[in-house]
Amino acid sequence: MTTNNAGQNNRVRIFDTTLRDGEQSPGAAMTFEEKLEVADLLDNLGVDVIEAGFPIASVGDFEAVSEIARRVKNASVCGLARAGFKDIDRAGEAVRNAKRPRIHTFISTSPVHMKHKLNMGANAVLDAVGASVSHARNLVEEVQWSAEDATRTEHDFLCRCVELAIRSGATTINIPDTVGYATPQEFFELIAMLFNRVPNIDKAVIATHCHNDLGLAVANSLAGVLAGARQVECTINGIGERAGNAALEEIVMALRVRRDRMPFETGIDAKLLSKASKLVSNVTGFPVQYNKAIVGKNAFSHESGIHQDGMLKNVETYEIIRPEDVGVSATSLILGKLSGRHAFKDKLSQLGYELADAAFEDAFRRFKALADKKKSVFDDDIVALVDDEIIRAQDIIVVKSLKVMTGVGIPPSAEMTLIVEGEEKKAEVTGDGAVDAIFNVIRELYPHSVNLQLYQVKAVTEGTDAQAHVSVRLEEDGRTVTGRGADTDTLVASAYAYVNALNKLLVKRRKQAPEALNVAK
Ligand code: KIV
Ligand code: ZN
């Protein structure tokens, strides 16, 4: 594979779809506030386009896309729409207030999708391409059209669709590997084929959107860039349905580290990659695998004696990226219990937080309590504490007190006081274990019927006094939410996480989806 110059310039646009393709994966649902937090960070990170959601999918999606459109300062804000006018109008309305509004409309073009999913023939699909793109272009300047399942589409038909979409006003043409089936050489050839055969191809930016079913999403996207694509669609930590999408951090760092072979630029501030990874992992409850490239816990750890020896002599022996280049700092021991407000504020701003006065006072009070309990307070402890403060600020149900009794020969029991919409409720209930007793007492105080899909405990830092970070995923009628809680006591963190998930479910119930959707990821 060699670089195809047909792509005109060396700037590769990063289109982030964490909030759309990523968020649609089961269990990754985010609340309104979490979506805003992620969107703000993506904008600071320097992504070119934020695909903020699928506005017709639900009132919640529409509101999140609208608010993101209003607040994002630099990136284009994009809403997804199927080929129908109703979808496109809703997406147009949601992104209306963005500095750079974009509508992303798509339709399947492969024989298998056209026959079994759409029940449409080739001419009907072509008609829909022309009509949907022209309609979207009447609403906004930036129109992106995607050929869903492009990698399994007949070449002649794909060329006709792409040419028509561009003629109808599409400014970006996206070529998805929807089912993650392509190989890098094949994907390179597909993009190169479009550059060779579509007469008006130079009038649009060509994009890749590769799924990771064979673990080839990043390799395929980079092959697409070498063939002339100048937009890569990706997600933080590679989240997305099934095996996910191309991981943004891997695309960005591969382009940066191997500029000798891939002479392209992105606008990404790589120093925020680690922070973005942690945020997305926290809000979705999807852990980052330890050996994940760029952002995994072990990505910069050297265990074997030979490697450690080499590193001590010269870091270049085993390190191709400096950890600080992606925002991983050496674990720093920070403030202690004697630290004052000023030092705490400085630390927060180094970590990228700016809290309003009341939130700052609350965070400071909790920091002092933590420093009393814990020998050493690390940066990660502060991040967990502040994130916990932010996520629980909106809660309708609040844990006021918790007492847990457990041991050998006694049935575990939990006594809890909850404040439910201002009203205090208290009960004591037993369970099969301490955590089960806690979850039972919550169900007793606030009766509900949901499926517990995930209960996960992670230590924020090392040591037995480390804060526990607990994630709880609940499911009700197909809606899933992930709650989080952090505390030096794992049982308290578990109660916080369950109640946080319950609060999110209440918000979701109030923003029910208007219509069921059957959409590709
Ligand atoms: O994977 C896919 O084909 C998609 C489209 C909607 C772009 O996500
Ligand atoms: Zn997709």
Short mmCIF file of C-alpha atoms and ligand atoms in Angstrom, two decimals:
data_model
loop_
_atom_site.label_atom_id
_atom_site.label_comp_id
_atom_site.label_asym_id
_atom_site.label_seq_id
_atom_site.Cartn_x
_atom_site.Cartn_y
_atom_site.Cartn_z
CA MET A 1 0.00 0.00 0.00
CA THR A 2 1.33 3.40 -0.87
CA THR A 3 -0.10 6.82 -0.19
CA ASN A 4 -2.71 7.94 -2.68
CA ASN A 5 -2.42 11.67 -3.32
CA ALA A 6 -6.00 11.87 -4.51
CA GLY A 7 -6.98 12.93 -0.99
CA GLN A 8 -5.63 16.44 -1.75
CA ASN A 9 -4.08 17.39 1.57
CA ASN A 10 -2.48 15.95 4.65
CA ARG A 11 -5.08 16.93 7.22
CA VAL A 12 -7.12 13.98 8.50
CA ARG A 13 -10.37 15.01 10.16
CA ILE A 14 -11.36 13.13 13.28
CA PHE A 15 -15.08 12.40 13.46
CA ASP A 16 -15.94 11.13 16.91
CA THR A 17 -19.01 8.94 17.25
CA THR A 18 -18.63 7.91 20.92
CA LEU A 19 -21.95 9.61 21.69
CA ARG A 20 -23.83 7.91 18.84
CA ASP A 21 -22.38 4.61 17.63
CA GLY A 22 -20.57 4.15 20.96
CA GLU A 23 -23.55 5.04 23.09
CA GLN A 24 -25.93 2.78 21.18
CA SER A 25 -24.01 -0.30 22.26
CA PRO A 26 -25.92 -2.24 24.94
CA GLY A 27 -24.99 -1.10 28.42
CA ALA A 28 -23.15 2.05 27.34
CA ALA A 29 -26.08 4.44 27.78
CA MET A 30 -25.10 7.83 29.19
CA THR A 31 -27.22 10.42 30.95
CA PHE A 32 -27.80 13.89 29.54
CA GLU A 33 -25.20 15.40 31.89
CA GLU A 34 -22.64 12.69 31.08
CA LYS A 35 -23.11 13.31 27.36
CA LEU A 36 -22.44 17.01 27.87
CA GLU A 37 -19.31 16.23 29.88
CA VAL A 38 -18.03 13.91 27.16
CA ALA A 39 -18.90 16.43 24.41
CA ASP A 40 -17.02 19.22 26.22
CA LEU A 41 -13.97 17.03 26.52
CA LEU A 42 -14.16 15.96 22.87
CA ASP A 43 -14.29 19.61 21.86
CA ASN A 44 -11.23 20.40 24.00
CA LEU A 45 -9.51 17.34 22.58
CA GLY A 46 -9.81 18.94 19.16
CA VAL A 47 -12.04 16.51 17.27
CA ASP A 48 -13.35 18.00 14.04
CA VAL A 49 -16.85 16.54 14.24
CA ILE A 50 -18.86 15.30 17.21
CA GLU A 51 -21.63 12.93 16.23
CA ALA A 52 -23.80 13.74 19.24
CA GLY A 53 -26.65 11.25 18.76
CA PHE A 54 -29.58 10.09 16.73
CA PRO A 55 -32.18 12.81 17.32
CA ILE A 56 -35.28 10.90 16.20
CA ALA A 57 -34.43 7.92 18.40
CA SER A 58 -35.77 9.47 21.61
CA VAL A 59 -36.61 12.75 23.28
CA GLY A 60 -33.48 12.24 25.40
CA ASP A 61 -31.29 11.90 22.30
CA PHE A 62 -32.87 14.95 20.70
CA GLU A 63 -32.35 17.08 23.81
CA ALA A 64 -28.76 15.94 24.24
CA VAL A 65 -27.89 16.68 20.60
CA SER A 66 -29.58 20.11 20.82
CA GLU A 67 -27.74 21.07 23.99
CA ILE A 68 -24.39 19.81 22.66
CA ALA A 69 -25.02 21.82 19.48
CA ARG A 70 -25.58 24.95 21.57
CA ARG A 71 -22.51 24.61 23.77
CA VAL A 72 -19.74 23.15 21.56
CA LYS A 73 -17.30 25.90 20.60
CA ASN A 74 -15.15 24.47 17.82
CA ALA A 75 -16.24 21.15 16.37
CA SER A 76 -19.05 20.53 13.90
CA VAL A 77 -21.99 18.92 15.69
CA CYS A 78 -23.68 16.16 13.81
CA GLY A 79 -27.00 14.33 14.16
CA LEU A 80 -27.70 10.96 12.52
CA ALA A 81 -30.78 10.41 10.33
CA ARG A 82 -32.10 7.56 8.23
CA ALA A 83 -33.06 8.44 4.66
CA GLY A 84 -36.61 9.60 5.53
CA PHE A 85 -37.52 13.29 5.67
CA LYS A 86 -38.92 12.96 9.20
CA ASP A 87 -35.54 11.73 10.49
CA ILE A 88 -33.66 14.40 8.57
CA ASP A 89 -35.91 17.24 9.77
CA ARG A 90 -35.53 16.10 13.37
CA ALA A 91 -31.73 15.93 13.01
CA GLY A 92 -31.72 19.37 11.35
CA GLU A 93 -33.76 20.82 14.19
CA ALA A 94 -31.45 19.30 16.82
CA VAL A 95 -28.21 20.66 15.32
CA ARG A 96 -29.72 24.01 14.26
CA ASN A 97 -27.90 26.07 16.90
CA ALA A 98 -24.46 24.60 16.30
CA LYS A 99 -21.65 26.80 14.96
CA ARG A 100 -21.17 24.15 12.31
CA PRO A 101 -24.30 21.99 12.06
CA ARG A 102 -24.02 18.70 10.20
CA ILE A 103 -26.64 16.13 9.17
CA HIS A 104 -25.45 12.58 8.64
CA THR A 105 -27.92 10.58 6.58
CA PHE A 106 -27.47 6.97 5.55
CA ILE A 107 -29.02 4.07 3.69
CA SER A 108 -27.89 0.50 3.07
CA THR A 109 -26.42 -0.27 -0.33
CA SER A 110 -25.38 -3.93 -0.10
CA PRO A 111 -27.53 -6.64 -1.73
CA VAL A 112 -28.12 -8.42 1.58
CA HIS A 113 -29.28 -5.26 3.37
CA MET A 114 -31.37 -3.96 0.46
CA LYS A 115 -33.20 -7.28 0.12
CA HIS A 116 -33.66 -8.38 3.73
CA LYS A 117 -33.57 -5.17 5.72
CA LEU A 118 -34.97 -2.49 3.43
CA ASN A 119 -36.95 -4.61 1.03
CA MET A 120 -35.99 -2.10 -1.68
CA GLY A 121 -34.54 -2.48 -5.15
CA ALA A 122 -31.51 -0.62 -6.49
CA ASN A 123 -33.52 2.14 -8.19
CA ALA A 124 -35.55 2.85 -5.08
CA VAL A 125 -32.33 3.11 -3.04
CA LEU A 126 -30.84 5.49 -5.62
CA ASP A 127 -34.00 7.63 -5.46
CA ALA A 128 -33.74 7.72 -1.66
CA VAL A 129 -30.07 8.75 -1.82
CA GLY A 130 -30.82 11.72 -4.10
CA ALA A 131 -33.92 12.82 -2.18
CA SER A 132 -32.44 12.46 1.32
CA VAL A 133 -29.20 14.26 0.54
CA SER A 134 -30.92 17.15 -1.31
CA HIS A 135 -33.42 17.51 1.54
CA ALA A 136 -30.65 17.61 4.14
CA ARG A 137 -28.65 20.07 2.05
CA ASN A 138 -31.61 22.45 2.09
CA LEU A 139 -31.30 22.51 5.88
CA VAL A 140 -27.53 22.69 6.50
CA GLU A 141 -24.27 23.29 4.65
CA GLU A 142 -22.47 20.17 5.93
CA VAL A 143 -24.17 17.00 4.75
CA GLN A 144 -22.62 13.61 5.24
CA TRP A 145 -23.96 10.60 3.39
CA SER A 146 -23.11 7.00 4.33
CA ALA A 147 -23.48 3.84 2.28
CA GLU A 148 -24.30 1.42 5.06
CA ASP A 149 -22.55 -1.96 4.57
CA ALA A 150 -20.42 -0.38 1.83
CA THR A 151 -17.73 -3.06 2.04
CA ARG A 152 -20.26 -5.70 0.92
CA THR A 153 -21.76 -3.51 -1.81
CA GLU A 154 -21.23 -4.14 -5.56
CA HIS A 155 -18.64 -1.67 -6.82
CA ASP A 156 -20.66 -0.38 -9.79
CA PHE A 157 -23.64 0.34 -7.58
CA LEU A 158 -21.50 1.96 -4.86
CA CYS A 159 -19.92 4.27 -7.46
CA ARG A 160 -23.37 5.30 -8.74
CA CYS A 161 -24.63 6.02 -5.23
CA VAL A 162 -21.54 8.02 -4.25
CA GLU A 163 -21.63 10.07 -7.46
CA LEU A 164 -25.33 10.82 -6.97
CA ALA A 165 -24.90 11.73 -3.28
CA ILE A 166 -22.16 14.22 -4.18
CA ARG A 167 -24.22 15.64 -7.04
CA SER A 168 -27.15 16.06 -4.63
CA GLY A 169 -25.02 18.11 -2.24
CA ALA A 170 -23.16 15.74 0.11
CA THR A 171 -19.95 17.33 1.39
CA THR A 172 -18.66 14.15 3.05
CA ILE A 173 -19.06 10.59 1.81
CA ASN A 174 -18.64 7.89 4.40
CA ILE A 175 -17.70 4.33 3.45
CA PRO A 176 -18.54 2.13 6.44
CA ASP A 177 -17.31 -1.38 7.05
CA THR A 178 -20.53 -1.92 8.97
CA VAL A 179 -19.94 -5.56 9.85
CA GLY A 180 -16.16 -5.35 10.35
CA TYR A 181 -15.51 -7.78 7.49
CA ALA A 182 -12.87 -6.02 5.38
CA THR A 183 -9.12 -6.55 5.42
CA PRO A 184 -6.71 -3.58 5.20
CA GLN A 185 -5.59 -4.29 1.61
CA GLU A 186 -9.18 -4.77 0.49
CA PHE A 187 -10.33 -1.57 2.19
CA PHE A 188 -7.43 0.37 0.64
CA GLU A 189 -8.47 -0.96 -2.78
CA LEU A 190 -12.12 -0.02 -2.21
CA ILE A 191 -11.29 3.61 -1.38
CA ALA A 192 -8.75 3.76 -4.23
CA MET A 193 -11.40 2.33 -6.60
CA LEU A 194 -13.79 5.16 -5.66
CA PHE A 195 -11.07 7.75 -6.30
CA ASN A 196 -10.41 6.19 -9.69
CA ARG A 197 -13.98 5.74 -10.83
CA VAL A 198 -16.28 8.39 -9.34
CA PRO A 199 -15.95 11.50 -11.56
CA ASN A 200 -16.92 14.11 -8.94
CA ILE A 201 -15.09 12.48 -6.00
CA ASP A 202 -12.88 15.55 -5.52
CA LYS A 203 -15.96 17.56 -4.49
CA ALA A 204 -16.34 15.70 -1.18
CA VAL A 205 -14.25 14.47 1.74
CA ILE A 206 -14.10 10.68 1.86
CA ALA A 207 -14.51 9.08 5.29
CA THR A 208 -13.93 5.68 6.86
CA HIS A 209 -16.14 4.10 9.53
CA CYS A 210 -14.71 0.70 10.41
CA HIS A 211 -16.10 -1.79 12.90
CA ASN A 212 -13.80 -4.07 14.80
CA ASP A 213 -15.34 -7.53 14.47
CA LEU A 214 -12.05 -9.00 13.24
CA GLY A 215 -9.88 -6.65 15.27
CA LEU A 216 -8.99 -4.75 12.07
CA ALA A 217 -10.88 -1.47 12.55
CA VAL A 218 -7.81 0.71 13.13
CA ALA A 219 -5.73 -1.01 10.42
CA ASN A 220 -8.60 -0.67 7.92
CA SER A 221 -9.15 3.01 8.76
CA LEU A 222 -5.46 3.77 8.27
CA ALA A 223 -5.48 1.84 4.98
CA GLY A 224 -8.40 4.06 3.95
CA VAL A 225 -6.37 7.17 4.79
CA LEU A 226 -3.43 5.89 2.73
CA ALA A 227 -5.84 5.44 -0.17
CA GLY A 228 -7.08 9.04 0.07
CA ALA A 229 -9.74 9.18 2.81
CA ARG A 230 -9.42 12.35 4.89
CA GLN A 231 -11.94 11.73 7.65
CA VAL A 232 -11.76 8.87 10.12
CA GLU A 233 -14.76 7.95 12.23
CA CYS A 234 -13.85 6.52 15.58
CA THR A 235 -14.72 6.36 19.26
CA ILE A 236 -12.88 6.83 22.54
CA ASN A 237 -11.63 3.43 23.78
CA GLY A 238 -13.03 1.96 20.55
CA ILE A 239 -16.50 1.50 22.07
CA GLY A 240 -19.41 0.68 19.80
CA GLU A 241 -21.77 -2.20 19.24
CA ARG A 242 -20.42 -5.75 19.11
CA ALA A 243 -16.62 -5.48 18.98
CA GLY A 244 -16.80 -1.68 18.65
CA ASN A 245 -15.33 0.92 16.29
CA ALA A 246 -11.82 2.09 15.47
CA ALA A 247 -10.27 3.54 18.65
CA LEU A 248 -9.66 7.28 18.34
CA GLU A 249 -6.55 7.23 20.53
CA GLU A 250 -4.96 4.47 18.42
CA ILE A 251 -5.68 6.24 15.12
CA VAL A 252 -4.27 9.52 16.41
CA MET A 253 -1.12 8.06 17.92
CA ALA A 254 -0.43 5.73 14.99
CA LEU A 255 -0.57 8.73 12.65
CA ARG A 256 1.66 10.74 14.97
CA VAL A 257 4.27 8.08 15.79
CA ARG A 258 4.51 6.69 12.24
CA ARG A 259 4.47 9.98 10.37
CA ASP A 260 7.39 8.58 8.37
CA ARG A 261 5.00 6.07 6.73
CA MET A 262 1.76 8.05 7.07
CA PRO A 263 2.51 11.75 6.61
CA PHE A 264 -0.78 13.12 7.96
CA GLU A 265 -1.87 15.56 10.66
CA THR A 266 -4.87 15.59 12.97
CA GLY A 267 -6.01 18.46 15.17
CA ILE A 268 -6.01 16.34 18.33
CA ASP A 269 -4.37 17.44 21.58
CA ALA A 270 -2.98 14.01 22.49
CA LYS A 271 -2.29 15.07 26.08
CA LEU A 272 -6.04 14.75 26.75
CA LEU A 273 -6.31 11.17 25.46
CA SER A 274 -5.83 9.50 28.81
CA LYS A 275 -8.39 11.78 30.45
CA ALA A 276 -10.92 11.15 27.66
CA SER A 277 -10.42 7.40 28.00
CA LYS A 278 -11.02 7.50 31.76
CA LEU A 279 -14.09 9.68 31.42
CA VAL A 280 -15.71 7.44 28.81
CA SER A 281 -14.88 4.32 30.80
CA ASN A 282 -16.38 5.86 33.94
CA VAL A 283 -19.60 7.10 32.38
CA THR A 284 -20.28 3.88 30.46
CA GLY A 285 -18.98 1.46 33.10
CA PHE A 286 -16.99 -0.26 30.32
CA PRO A 287 -13.55 -1.02 31.75
CA VAL A 288 -10.49 -0.42 29.58
CA GLN A 289 -8.57 -3.65 29.11
CA TYR A 290 -5.20 -3.52 30.92
CA ASN A 291 -3.15 -4.11 27.77
CA LYS A 292 -5.20 -1.72 25.56
CA ALA A 293 -2.90 0.30 23.28
CA ILE A 294 -2.27 3.93 24.34
CA VAL A 295 -4.71 4.10 27.29
CA GLY A 296 -4.53 0.69 29.04
CA LYS A 297 -3.18 0.58 32.60
CA ASN A 298 -0.20 -1.50 31.42
CA ALA A 299 0.47 0.42 28.19
CA PHE A 300 3.55 2.06 29.75
CA SER A 301 4.51 -0.51 32.41
CA HIS A 302 7.64 -2.56 32.02
CA GLU A 303 7.63 -5.75 34.05
CA SER A 304 10.44 -8.01 32.91
CA GLY A 305 13.94 -7.46 34.29
CA ILE A 306 15.44 -7.22 30.80
CA HIS A 307 12.97 -4.51 29.78
CA GLN A 308 13.41 -2.58 33.03
CA ASP A 309 17.17 -2.70 32.62
CA GLY A 310 16.87 -1.40 29.05
CA MET A 311 14.54 1.38 30.13
CA LEU A 312 16.92 2.53 32.84
CA LYS A 313 19.73 2.75 30.28
CA ASN A 314 17.64 4.52 27.65
CA VAL A 315 13.84 4.79 27.45
CA GLU A 316 13.96 4.43 23.68
CA THR A 317 14.89 0.77 24.11
CA TYR A 318 11.28 -0.19 24.82
CA GLU A 319 9.17 2.96 24.59
CA ILE A 320 7.84 4.37 21.32
CA ILE A 321 5.52 6.91 22.98
CA ARG A 322 6.33 9.00 26.03
CA PRO A 323 3.49 8.47 28.55
CA GLU A 324 3.24 12.21 29.17
CA ASP A 325 2.50 12.75 25.45
CA VAL A 326 -0.88 11.07 25.95
CA GLY A 327 -1.48 12.65 29.36
CA VAL A 328 -0.25 9.82 31.57
CA SER A 329 1.79 11.39 34.36
CA ALA A 330 3.89 9.45 36.83
CA THR A 331 1.51 8.72 39.72
CA SER A 332 1.93 11.76 41.85
CA LEU A 333 1.47 11.82 45.55
CA ILE A 334 -0.49 14.92 46.24
CA LEU A 335 -2.21 16.86 48.94
CA GLY A 336 -2.51 15.69 52.51
CA LYS A 337 -4.96 16.51 55.25
CA LEU A 338 -3.22 19.80 55.99
CA SER A 339 -3.63 21.08 52.43
CA GLY A 340 -5.83 24.13 52.09
CA ARG A 341 -8.41 25.35 49.59
CA HIS A 342 -5.83 27.08 47.44
CA ALA A 343 -3.72 23.96 46.89
CA PHE A 344 -6.86 21.91 46.26
CA LYS A 345 -8.12 24.42 43.68
CA ASP A 346 -4.72 24.37 41.92
CA LYS A 347 -4.78 20.59 41.78
CA LEU A 348 -8.31 20.59 40.39
CA SER A 349 -7.37 22.98 37.64
CA GLN A 350 -4.27 20.88 36.75
CA LEU A 351 -6.62 17.93 36.44
CA GLY A 352 -8.92 19.96 34.20
CA TYR A 353 -11.80 20.71 36.60
CA GLU A 354 -13.41 24.06 37.21
CA LEU A 355 -16.11 23.79 39.84
CA ALA A 356 -18.66 26.41 40.79
CA ASP A 357 -18.39 27.68 44.39
CA ALA A 358 -20.90 25.32 46.02
CA ALA A 359 -19.61 22.26 44.16
CA PHE A 360 -16.04 23.26 45.05
CA GLU A 361 -16.90 23.51 48.77
CA ASP A 362 -18.57 20.09 48.67
CA ALA A 363 -15.60 18.55 46.85
CA PHE A 364 -13.19 20.18 49.33
CA ARG A 365 -15.16 18.82 52.29
CA ARG A 366 -15.08 15.32 50.80
CA PHE A 367 -11.38 15.64 50.01
CA LYS A 368 -10.67 16.50 53.68
CA ALA A 369 -12.72 13.51 54.82
CA LEU A 370 -10.83 11.30 52.36
CA ALA A 371 -7.43 12.62 53.48
CA ASP A 372 -8.41 11.78 57.06
CA LYS A 373 -9.17 8.18 56.11
CA LYS A 374 -6.47 7.53 53.56
CA LYS A 375 -2.70 7.70 54.03
CA SER A 376 -1.89 9.01 50.54
CA VAL A 377 -4.22 10.89 48.24
CA PHE A 378 -3.33 10.53 44.54
CA ASP A 379 -4.49 12.38 41.42
CA ASP A 380 -6.76 9.44 40.54
CA ASP A 381 -8.40 9.71 43.98
CA ILE A 382 -9.22 13.34 43.32
CA VAL A 383 -10.62 12.52 39.88
CA ALA A 384 -12.82 9.75 41.37
CA LEU A 385 -14.01 12.02 44.14
CA VAL A 386 -14.90 14.95 41.89
CA ASP A 387 -16.53 12.75 39.25
CA ASP A 388 -18.60 11.14 41.98
CA GLU A 389 -19.63 14.59 43.22
CA ILE A 390 -20.67 15.64 39.71
CA ILE A 391 -22.67 12.50 38.92
CA ARG A 392 -24.59 12.46 42.19
CA ALA A 393 -25.41 16.18 42.23
CA GLN A 394 -28.61 15.60 40.21
CA ASP A 395 -29.90 12.56 42.10
CA ILE A 396 -33.58 12.39 43.08
CA ILE A 397 -32.95 9.51 45.50
CA VAL A 398 -30.10 10.06 47.95
CA VAL A 399 -28.40 7.71 50.43
CA LYS A 400 -28.50 9.39 53.84
CA SER A 401 -27.06 6.62 56.00
CA LEU A 402 -26.02 3.00 55.78
CA LYS A 403 -25.09 0.45 58.43
CA VAL A 404 -24.03 -3.05 57.33
CA MET A 405 -23.67 -6.05 59.62
CA THR A 406 -21.80 -9.08 58.34
CA GLY A 407 -19.51 -11.80 59.65
CA VAL A 408 -19.21 -15.51 60.32
CA GLY A 409 -22.35 -17.10 61.70
CA ILE A 410 -24.63 -14.06 61.35
CA PRO A 411 -26.93 -13.32 58.40
CA PRO A 412 -25.67 -10.22 56.54
CA SER A 413 -28.04 -7.29 56.96
CA ALA A 414 -28.18 -3.65 55.87
CA GLU A 415 -29.91 -0.78 57.58
CA MET A 416 -30.38 2.23 55.36
CA THR A 417 -32.00 5.65 55.29
CA LEU A 418 -32.88 6.97 51.83
CA ILE A 419 -34.24 10.38 50.94
CA VAL A 420 -36.74 9.91 48.14
CA GLU A 421 -37.89 13.21 46.64
CA GLY A 422 -37.44 14.94 50.00
CA GLU A 423 -39.06 12.19 52.09
CA GLU A 424 -36.90 10.19 54.53
CA LYS A 425 -37.42 6.39 54.57
CA LYS A 426 -35.66 3.79 56.72
CA ALA A 427 -35.53 -0.03 56.72
CA GLU A 428 -33.36 -3.01 57.62
CA VAL A 429 -33.17 -6.09 55.39
CA THR A 430 -31.01 -9.23 55.15
CA GLY A 431 -29.39 -10.75 52.06
CA ASP A 432 -27.15 -13.53 50.77
CA GLY A 433 -24.14 -11.33 51.29
CA ALA A 434 -23.46 -7.76 52.37
CA VAL A 435 -23.90 -6.33 48.85
CA ASP A 436 -27.08 -8.35 48.30
CA ALA A 437 -28.45 -7.02 51.61
CA ILE A 438 -27.72 -3.44 50.52
CA PHE A 439 -29.44 -3.89 47.16
CA ASN A 440 -32.40 -5.57 48.91
CA VAL A 441 -32.84 -2.71 51.34
CA ILE A 442 -32.85 -0.23 48.45
CA ARG A 443 -35.59 -2.30 46.75
CA GLU A 444 -37.54 -2.32 50.03
CA LEU A 445 -37.32 1.46 50.42
CA TYR A 446 -37.98 2.24 46.76
CA PRO A 447 -39.89 -0.73 45.29
CA HIS A 448 -38.91 -1.41 41.67
CA SER A 449 -38.29 -4.34 39.40
CA VAL A 450 -35.18 -4.24 37.21
CA ASN A 451 -32.47 -6.68 36.11
CA LEU A 452 -29.04 -6.28 37.61
CA GLN A 453 -26.74 -6.82 34.63
CA LEU A 454 -23.38 -5.87 36.05
CA TYR A 455 -21.78 -5.31 39.43
CA GLN A 456 -18.13 -4.34 39.14
CA VAL A 457 -15.58 -3.12 41.68
CA LYS A 458 -12.28 -1.48 40.75
CA ALA A 459 -9.65 -0.03 43.08
CA VAL A 460 -8.90 3.57 42.07
CA THR A 461 -5.31 3.37 43.33
CA GLU A 462 -3.13 0.75 45.03
CA GLY A 463 -3.32 -0.40 48.68
CA THR A 464 -5.98 -1.61 51.08
CA ASP A 465 -7.04 1.96 51.85
CA ALA A 466 -7.67 2.66 48.13
CA GLN A 467 -11.02 4.10 47.10
CA ALA A 468 -13.34 1.57 45.50
CA HIS A 469 -14.98 2.55 42.24
CA VAL A 470 -18.18 0.55 41.79
CA SER A 471 -20.27 0.30 38.62
CA VAL A 472 -23.80 -1.11 38.61
CA ARG A 473 -25.72 -1.68 35.39
CA LEU A 474 -29.51 -2.01 35.57
CA GLU A 475 -31.91 -2.95 32.81
CA GLU A 476 -35.65 -2.22 32.55
CA ASP A 477 -37.74 -2.86 29.42
CA GLY A 478 -34.68 -2.76 27.17
CA ARG A 479 -33.31 0.45 28.70
CA THR A 480 -29.94 0.06 30.39
CA VAL A 481 -28.15 2.48 32.66
CA THR A 482 -24.84 2.35 34.48
CA GLY A 483 -24.51 3.90 37.92
CA ARG A 484 -21.25 4.73 39.62
CA GLY A 485 -20.09 5.28 43.16
CA ALA A 486 -16.72 5.86 44.80
CA ASP A 487 -15.72 5.58 48.45
CA THR A 488 -12.95 4.09 50.56
CA ASP A 489 -15.61 1.65 51.77
CA THR A 490 -16.61 -0.78 49.01
CA LEU A 491 -20.06 -1.33 50.52
CA VAL A 492 -20.82 2.38 50.69
CA ALA A 493 -19.59 2.76 47.08
CA SER A 494 -21.88 -0.14 46.08
CA ALA A 495 -24.91 1.60 47.64
CA TYR A 496 -24.02 4.87 45.88
CA ALA A 497 -23.61 3.09 42.54
CA TYR A 498 -26.94 1.24 42.75
CA VAL A 499 -28.83 4.37 43.78
CA ASN A 500 -27.11 6.37 41.04
CA ALA A 501 -28.23 3.80 38.46
CA LEU A 502 -31.76 3.95 39.82
CA ASN A 503 -31.75 7.74 39.51
CA LYS A 504 -30.66 7.47 35.88
CA LEU A 505 -33.44 5.00 35.20
CA LEU A 506 -35.98 7.44 36.59
CA VAL A 507 -34.69 10.13 34.23
CA LYS A 508 -34.88 7.68 31.30
CA ARG A 509 -38.44 6.66 32.18
CA ARG A 510 -39.44 10.31 31.87
CA LYS A 511 -37.83 10.58 28.44
CA GLN A 512 -39.24 7.50 26.76
CA ALA A 513 -38.38 6.84 23.09
CA PRO A 514 -41.19 7.89 20.69
CA GLU A 515 -40.60 5.08 18.23
CA ALA A 516 -38.65 1.87 18.03
CA LEU A 517 -35.68 1.96 15.71
CA ASN A 518 -33.82 -0.64 13.82
CA VAL A 519 -30.51 0.92 12.99
CA ALA A 520 -27.04 -0.27 12.12
CA LYS A 521 -24.17 0.60 14.38
O1 KIV B 1 -21.75 1.08 10.88
C1 KIV B 1 -22.46 1.79 10.14
O2 KIV B 1 -22.68 1.51 8.97
C2 KIV B 1 -23.05 2.99 10.73
C3 KIV B 1 -23.70 3.94 9.80
C4 KIV B 1 -24.95 4.51 10.39
C5 KIV B 1 -22.72 4.99 9.42
O3 KIV B 1 -22.91 3.25 11.91
ZN ZN B 2 -21.26 1.99 12.81
#
